[in-house]
Amino acid sequence: ERLYEHYVNRQFAQREEYQEAVMTRRLLGLFRQHAVLNFRGEVLGSDNYKFRIPFVRGDIQALGEIKAIKPLNFAQNDTTRIADHALIWHKRVKLLLEQNVRPDHILLPVKKAAADKRATVAEDFCAEFRNLGVGVVEYGMHTEIVRFAKAQ
């Protein structure tokens, strides 16, 4: 059974995870190009619920002072997958806010689907994040992302 799982029924990284890893690598390159320093990946959350943010600046012992950037892929092929992924991250962002992370210190560069019902679902969730006070930009808005990252 182990051999079957290994060779036949392999668990590959989900497309969303892969896409966000690519988005993160590209942002890392953008940050190097523009001399954006002091961001690193960190595990945040609570004692019972932890998650990784790829770009965090500041002392995580003083969460009110950190800045965080988390690229999100909302360009999945299915609106349910977009909603599921958005709901997970909405919960995580709310947890950060409850821990006194300033909403204006969180930026979510979002990749959305083309103009169809998937884009509508993605935009609805982007509005939910904005309602929390969190910055949301199109993933391709490099100037805005770099401006946020360089701001004190």
PDB file of C-alpha atoms in Angstrom:
ATOM      1  CA  GLU A   1       0.000   0.000   0.000  1.00  0.00           C
ATOM      2  CA  ARG A   2       2.868   2.374   0.778  1.00  0.00           C
ATOM      3  CA  LEU A   3       4.369   1.755  -2.652  1.00  0.00           C
ATOM      4  CA  TYR A   4       1.013   2.431  -4.299  1.00  0.00           C
ATOM      5  CA  GLU A   5       0.697   5.740  -2.413  1.00  0.00           C
ATOM      6  CA  HIS A   6       4.253   6.702  -3.333  1.00  0.00           C
ATOM      7  CA  TYR A   7       4.205   5.818  -7.033  1.00  0.00           C
ATOM      8  CA  VAL A   8       0.567   5.942  -8.106  1.00  0.00           C
ATOM      9  CA  ASN A   9      -1.501   8.069  -5.760  1.00  0.00           C
ATOM     10  CA  ARG A  10       1.134  10.707  -5.070  1.00  0.00           C
ATOM     11  CA  GLN A  11       0.185  13.863  -3.263  1.00  0.00           C
ATOM     12  CA  PHE A  12       1.480  16.713  -5.379  1.00  0.00           C
ATOM     13  CA  ALA A  13       1.491  20.305  -4.208  1.00  0.00           C
ATOM     14  CA  GLN A  14      -1.812  21.918  -4.973  1.00  0.00           C
ATOM     15  CA  ARG A  15      -1.819  24.354  -7.863  1.00  0.00           C
ATOM     16  CA  GLU A  16      -2.704  27.224  -5.508  1.00  0.00           C
ATOM     17  CA  GLU A  17       0.271  26.465  -3.295  1.00  0.00           C
ATOM     18  CA  TYR A  18       2.560  26.224  -6.304  1.00  0.00           C
ATOM     19  CA  GLN A  19       1.263  29.466  -7.788  1.00  0.00           C
ATOM     20  CA  GLU A  20       1.727  31.303  -4.504  1.00  0.00           C
ATOM     21  CA  ALA A  21       5.262  29.912  -4.202  1.00  0.00           C
ATOM     22  CA  VAL A  22       6.021  31.295  -7.672  1.00  0.00           C
ATOM     23  CA  MET A  23       4.430  34.634  -6.736  1.00  0.00           C
ATOM     24  CA  THR A  24       6.564  34.746  -3.581  1.00  0.00           C
ATOM     25  CA  ARG A  25       9.781  34.013  -5.497  1.00  0.00           C
ATOM     26  CA  ARG A  26       8.977  36.769  -7.973  1.00  0.00           C
ATOM     27  CA  LEU A  27       8.307  39.248  -5.185  1.00  0.00           C
ATOM     28  CA  LEU A  28      11.597  38.254  -3.573  1.00  0.00           C
ATOM     29  CA  GLY A  29      13.347  39.096  -6.843  1.00  0.00           C
ATOM     30  CA  LEU A  30      11.473  42.393  -7.066  1.00  0.00           C
ATOM     31  CA  PHE A  31      12.507  43.258  -3.512  1.00  0.00           C
ATOM     32  CA  ARG A  32      16.154  42.484  -4.256  1.00  0.00           C
ATOM     33  CA  GLN A  33      15.991  44.625  -7.388  1.00  0.00           C
ATOM     34  CA  HIS A  34      14.616  47.574  -5.386  1.00  0.00           C
ATOM     35  CA  ALA A  35      16.795  47.059  -2.291  1.00  0.00           C
ATOM     36  CA  VAL A  36      13.860  46.182  -0.045  1.00  0.00           C
ATOM     37  CA  LEU A  37      15.527  44.773   3.036  1.00  0.00           C
ATOM     38  CA  ASN A  38      14.694  43.136   6.336  1.00  0.00           C
ATOM     39  CA  PHE A  39      11.731  41.008   5.231  1.00  0.00           C
ATOM     40  CA  ARG A  40      11.810  37.318   6.058  1.00  0.00           C
ATOM     41  CA  GLY A  41       9.407  34.426   6.235  1.00  0.00           C
ATOM     42  CA  GLU A  42       7.810  33.915   9.648  1.00  0.00           C
ATOM     43  CA  VAL A  43       5.351  31.559  11.260  1.00  0.00           C
ATOM     44  CA  LEU A  44       2.609  33.581  12.929  1.00  0.00           C
ATOM     45  CA  GLY A  45      -0.705  32.773  14.542  1.00  0.00           C
ATOM     46  CA  SER A  46      -1.598  31.436  17.960  1.00  0.00           C
ATOM     47  CA  ASP A  47      -0.482  28.514  20.085  1.00  0.00           C
ATOM     48  CA  ASN A  48      -3.108  26.339  18.420  1.00  0.00           C
ATOM     49  CA  TYR A  49      -3.193  27.755  14.896  1.00  0.00           C
ATOM     50  CA  LYS A  50       0.010  28.637  13.048  1.00  0.00           C
ATOM     51  CA  PHE A  51       0.606  29.731   9.483  1.00  0.00           C
ATOM     52  CA  ARG A  52       3.474  31.057   7.417  1.00  0.00           C
ATOM     53  CA  ILE A  53       3.716  34.560   5.981  1.00  0.00           C
ATOM     54  CA  PRO A  54       6.547  34.822   3.423  1.00  0.00           C
ATOM     55  CA  PHE A  55       7.377  38.488   4.050  1.00  0.00           C
ATOM     56  CA  VAL A  56       7.456  39.868   7.577  1.00  0.00           C
ATOM     57  CA  ARG A  57       9.497  42.796   8.852  1.00  0.00           C
ATOM     58  CA  GLY A  58       9.909  43.590  12.520  1.00  0.00           C
ATOM     59  CA  ASP A  59      10.016  41.805  15.830  1.00  0.00           C
ATOM     60  CA  ILE A  60       7.318  39.139  16.028  1.00  0.00           C
ATOM     61  CA  GLN A  61       7.376  39.524  19.809  1.00  0.00           C
ATOM     62  CA  ALA A  62       5.891  43.003  19.218  1.00  0.00           C
ATOM     63  CA  LEU A  63       3.218  42.156  16.644  1.00  0.00           C
ATOM     64  CA  GLY A  64       1.816  45.684  16.669  1.00  0.00           C
ATOM     65  CA  GLU A  65       4.984  46.850  14.935  1.00  0.00           C
ATOM     66  CA  ILE A  66       5.401  44.255  12.193  1.00  0.00           C
ATOM     67  CA  LYS A  67       4.652  44.651   8.496  1.00  0.00           C
ATOM     68  CA  ALA A  68       3.473  41.632   6.538  1.00  0.00           C
ATOM     69  CA  ILE A  69       3.034  40.856   2.848  1.00  0.00           C
ATOM     70  CA  LYS A  70       1.227  37.706   1.726  1.00  0.00           C
ATOM     71  CA  PRO A  71       0.598  37.084  -1.981  1.00  0.00           C
ATOM     72  CA  LEU A  72      -2.689  35.304  -2.636  1.00  0.00           C
ATOM     73  CA  ASN A  73      -3.708  33.365  -5.722  1.00  0.00           C
ATOM     74  CA  PHE A  74      -7.421  33.799  -6.402  1.00  0.00           C
ATOM     75  CA  ALA A  75      -7.118  32.680 -10.024  1.00  0.00           C
ATOM     76  CA  GLN A  76      -8.208  29.081  -9.479  1.00  0.00           C
ATOM     77  CA  ASN A  77     -10.434  27.375 -12.016  1.00  0.00           C
ATOM     78  CA  ASP A  78     -13.333  26.971  -9.598  1.00  0.00           C
ATOM     79  CA  THR A  79     -15.185  29.585  -7.543  1.00  0.00           C
ATOM     80  CA  THR A  80     -15.443  27.187  -4.599  1.00  0.00           C
ATOM     81  CA  ARG A  81     -11.674  26.800  -4.458  1.00  0.00           C
ATOM     82  CA  ILE A  82     -11.281  30.593  -4.579  1.00  0.00           C
ATOM     83  CA  ALA A  83     -13.780  30.991  -1.747  1.00  0.00           C
ATOM     84  CA  ASP A  84     -12.201  28.242   0.359  1.00  0.00           C
ATOM     85  CA  HIS A  85      -8.730  29.743  -0.002  1.00  0.00           C
ATOM     86  CA  ALA A  86      -9.996  33.267   0.673  1.00  0.00           C
ATOM     87  CA  LEU A  87     -11.893  32.155   3.781  1.00  0.00           C
ATOM     88  CA  ILE A  88      -8.798  30.495   5.202  1.00  0.00           C
ATOM     89  CA  TRP A  89      -6.768  33.654   4.746  1.00  0.00           C
ATOM     90  CA  HIS A  90      -9.587  35.886   5.975  1.00  0.00           C
ATOM     91  CA  LYS A  91      -9.561  33.909   9.235  1.00  0.00           C
ATOM     92  CA  ARG A  92      -5.783  34.211   9.456  1.00  0.00           C
ATOM     93  CA  VAL A  93      -5.796  37.955   8.826  1.00  0.00           C
ATOM     94  CA  LYS A  94      -8.508  38.424  11.458  1.00  0.00           C
ATOM     95  CA  LEU A  95      -6.354  36.501  13.926  1.00  0.00           C
ATOM     96  CA  LEU A  96      -3.414  38.820  13.199  1.00  0.00           C
ATOM     97  CA  LEU A  97      -5.639  41.835  13.750  1.00  0.00           C
ATOM     98  CA  GLU A  98      -6.842  40.378  17.061  1.00  0.00           C
ATOM     99  CA  GLN A  99      -3.167  40.108  18.026  1.00  0.00           C
ATOM    100  CA  ASN A 100      -2.770  43.870  17.425  1.00  0.00           C
ATOM    101  CA  VAL A 101      -1.119  43.760  14.029  1.00  0.00           C
ATOM    102  CA  ARG A 102      -2.113  47.051  12.446  1.00  0.00           C
ATOM    103  CA  PRO A 103      -4.368  46.488   9.419  1.00  0.00           C
ATOM    104  CA  ASP A 104      -2.477  49.128   7.435  1.00  0.00           C
ATOM    105  CA  HIS A 105       0.676  47.051   8.014  1.00  0.00           C
ATOM    106  CA  ILE A 106      -0.706  44.082   6.056  1.00  0.00           C
ATOM    107  CA  LEU A 107      -0.597  43.948   2.253  1.00  0.00           C
ATOM    108  CA  LEU A 108      -2.165  41.230   0.123  1.00  0.00           C
ATOM    109  CA  PRO A 109      -1.017  41.248  -3.503  1.00  0.00           C
ATOM    110  CA  VAL A 110      -3.779  39.255  -5.224  1.00  0.00           C
ATOM    111  CA  LYS A 111      -3.762  37.425  -8.531  1.00  0.00           C
ATOM    112  CA  LYS A 112      -7.312  37.143  -9.881  1.00  0.00           C
ATOM    113  CA  ALA A 113      -8.942  35.263 -12.741  1.00  0.00           C
ATOM    114  CA  ALA A 114     -10.057  36.950 -15.934  1.00  0.00           C
ATOM    115  CA  ALA A 115     -13.355  38.823 -15.972  1.00  0.00           C
ATOM    116  CA  ASP A 116     -15.938  36.140 -15.256  1.00  0.00           C
ATOM    117  CA  LYS A 117     -17.720  34.782 -12.182  1.00  0.00           C
ATOM    118  CA  ARG A 118     -14.363  33.697 -10.719  1.00  0.00           C
ATOM    119  CA  ALA A 119     -13.153  37.294 -10.889  1.00  0.00           C
ATOM    120  CA  THR A 120     -16.368  38.455  -9.227  1.00  0.00           C
ATOM    121  CA  VAL A 121     -15.903  35.991  -6.361  1.00  0.00           C
ATOM    122  CA  ALA A 122     -12.257  37.028  -5.994  1.00  0.00           C
ATOM    123  CA  GLU A 123     -13.184  40.717  -5.950  1.00  0.00           C
ATOM    124  CA  ASP A 124     -15.894  40.092  -3.342  1.00  0.00           C
ATOM    125  CA  PHE A 125     -13.281  38.564  -1.055  1.00  0.00           C
ATOM    126  CA  CYS A 126     -10.831  41.365  -1.781  1.00  0.00           C
ATOM    127  CA  ALA A 127     -13.557  43.763  -0.616  1.00  0.00           C
ATOM    128  CA  GLU A 128     -13.897  41.709   2.583  1.00  0.00           C
ATOM    129  CA  PHE A 129     -10.179  42.123   3.247  1.00  0.00           C
ATOM    130  CA  ARG A 130     -10.418  45.856   2.538  1.00  0.00           C
ATOM    131  CA  ASN A 131     -13.313  46.054   5.018  1.00  0.00           C
ATOM    132  CA  LEU A 132     -10.845  44.818   7.634  1.00  0.00           C
ATOM    133  CA  GLY A 133      -8.598  47.748   6.750  1.00  0.00           C
ATOM    134  CA  VAL A 134      -6.004  45.563   5.063  1.00  0.00           C
ATOM    135  CA  GLY A 135      -4.236  46.687   1.889  1.00  0.00           C
ATOM    136  CA  VAL A 136      -5.155  44.714  -1.214  1.00  0.00           C
ATOM    137  CA  VAL A 137      -3.485  45.301  -4.591  1.00  0.00           C
ATOM    138  CA  GLU A 138      -3.316  43.487  -7.894  1.00  0.00           C
ATOM    139  CA  TYR A 139      -0.299  41.204  -7.880  1.00  0.00           C
ATOM    140  CA  GLY A 140       1.182  42.989 -10.906  1.00  0.00           C
ATOM    141  CA  MET A 141       1.154  46.414  -9.202  1.00  0.00           C
ATOM    142  CA  HIS A 142       4.864  46.262  -8.427  1.00  0.00           C
ATOM    143  CA  THR A 143       5.243  49.978  -7.698  1.00  0.00           C
ATOM    144  CA  GLU A 144       2.544  49.809  -5.010  1.00  0.00           C
ATOM    145  CA  ILE A 145       4.024  46.671  -3.484  1.00  0.00           C
ATOM    146  CA  VAL A 146       7.533  48.136  -3.335  1.00  0.00           C
ATOM    147  CA  ARG A 147       6.183  51.416  -1.912  1.00  0.00           C
ATOM    148  CA  PHE A 148       4.428  49.506   0.883  1.00  0.00           C
ATOM    149  CA  ALA A 149       7.519  47.382   1.575  1.00  0.00           C
ATOM    150  CA  LYS A 150       9.838  50.402   1.802  1.00  0.00           C
ATOM    151  CA  ALA A 151       7.546  52.524   3.954  1.00  0.00           C
ATOM    152  CA  GLN A 152       8.339  52.642   7.642  1.00  0.00           C
TER     153      GLN A 152
END
